Amino acid sequence: MDVEDLATSEVVIAVVATAAVLSSRARRLARRGLVYGVAGALSAGAMLTSFSKGVAGGVLDTAQSMQQHVEGQSNQDESDTAKGEPA
């Protein structure tokens, strides 16, 4: 085996992976990173859900307000027409 064979990327990756598996410190660090990563993903999901519910509520409120406005205009036009006033 030449020194060049030891420097290939596959060998380096295998050595690093073996060292990480055998090192309790590396396993603890990987586990902690995984826990924080999952917690961050859950927090981001909850934030996105909350934001989308707020947007949906705002859209519904706006739609209801517009509908009430249109119905109010329609009722106003009908009462003006009944009084003989031009629309």
Short mmCIF file of C-alpha atoms in Angstrom, two decimals:
data_model
loop_
_atom_site.label_atom_id
_atom_site.label_comp_id
_atom_site.label_asym_id
_atom_site.label_seq_id
_atom_site.Cartn_x
_atom_site.Cartn_y
_atom_site.Cartn_z
CA MET A 1 0.00 0.00 0.00
CA ASP A 2 1.28 3.41 -0.96
CA VAL A 3 0.87 6.57 1.02
CA GLU A 4 -1.29 7.90 -1.81
CA ASP A 5 -3.76 5.06 -1.23
CA LEU A 6 -4.19 6.16 2.38
CA ALA A 7 -5.03 9.72 1.33
CA THR A 8 -8.03 8.88 -0.87
CA SER A 9 -11.34 10.34 0.19
CA GLU A 10 -12.94 6.94 0.86
CA VAL A 11 -10.21 5.98 3.30
CA VAL A 12 -10.31 9.34 5.05
CA ILE A 13 -14.10 9.13 5.43
CA ALA A 14 -13.85 5.59 6.80
CA VAL A 15 -11.20 6.62 9.33
CA VAL A 16 -13.20 9.64 10.50
CA ALA A 17 -16.40 7.57 10.77
CA THR A 18 -14.62 4.87 12.77
CA ALA A 19 -13.11 7.44 15.12
CA ALA A 20 -16.51 9.08 15.61
CA VAL A 21 -18.21 5.75 16.36
CA LEU A 22 -15.56 4.71 18.84
CA SER A 23 -15.35 8.09 20.60
CA SER A 24 -17.91 8.63 23.34
CA ARG A 25 -17.33 12.38 23.13
CA ALA A 26 -18.14 12.40 19.39
CA ARG A 27 -21.25 10.26 19.93
CA ARG A 28 -22.44 12.60 22.69
CA LEU A 29 -21.85 15.61 20.44
CA ALA A 30 -23.71 13.96 17.52
CA ARG A 31 -26.61 12.99 19.79
CA ARG A 32 -26.83 16.52 21.20
CA GLY A 33 -26.75 17.97 17.69
CA LEU A 34 -29.50 15.62 16.60
CA VAL A 35 -31.65 16.57 19.60
CA TYR A 36 -31.18 20.28 18.98
CA GLY A 37 -31.84 19.79 15.27
CA VAL A 38 -35.12 17.98 15.89
CA ALA A 39 -36.16 20.55 18.49
CA GLY A 40 -35.43 23.35 16.05
CA ALA A 41 -37.43 21.65 13.31
CA LEU A 42 -40.38 21.18 15.66
CA SER A 43 -40.22 24.82 16.76
CA ALA A 44 -40.07 26.01 13.16
CA GLY A 45 -43.05 23.80 12.28
CA ALA A 46 -45.07 25.18 15.19
CA MET A 47 -44.18 28.74 14.21
CA LEU A 48 -45.15 28.13 10.59
CA THR A 49 -48.46 26.55 11.63
CA SER A 50 -49.25 29.48 13.90
CA PHE A 51 -48.37 31.99 11.18
CA SER A 52 -50.52 30.23 8.59
CA LYS A 53 -53.49 30.06 10.98
CA GLY A 54 -53.12 33.78 11.62
CA VAL A 55 -53.04 34.52 7.90
CA ALA A 56 -56.09 32.33 7.31
CA GLY A 57 -57.96 34.08 10.13
CA GLY A 58 -57.09 37.48 8.69
CA VAL A 59 -58.30 36.44 5.25
CA LEU A 60 -61.59 35.18 6.69
CA ASP A 61 -62.08 38.38 8.69
CA THR A 62 -61.40 40.49 5.61
CA ALA A 63 -63.78 38.41 3.50
CA GLN A 64 -66.55 38.72 6.09
CA SER A 65 -65.97 42.45 6.39
CA MET A 66 -66.13 42.88 2.62
CA GLN A 67 -69.30 40.78 2.44
CA GLN A 68 -70.95 42.91 5.14
CA HIS A 69 -69.86 46.06 3.32
CA VAL A 70 -71.29 44.82 0.01
CA GLU A 71 -74.54 43.75 1.67
CA GLY A 72 -74.76 47.13 3.40
CA GLN A 73 -74.23 48.93 0.08
CA SER A 74 -76.87 46.73 -1.55
CA ASN A 75 -79.36 47.46 1.23
CA GLN A 76 -78.55 51.18 1.01
CA ASP A 77 -79.11 51.16 -2.77
CA GLU A 78 -82.44 49.35 -2.34
CA SER A 79 -83.66 51.85 0.25
CA ASP A 80 -82.55 54.77 -1.95
CA THR A 81 -84.39 53.25 -4.93
CA ALA A 82 -87.54 52.75 -2.82
CA LYS A 83 -87.44 56.43 -1.84
CA GLY A 84 -87.16 57.42 -5.47
CA GLU A 85 -83.58 58.66 -5.24
CA PRO A 86 -81.25 57.76 -8.11
CA ALA A 87 -78.62 55.13 -7.35
#
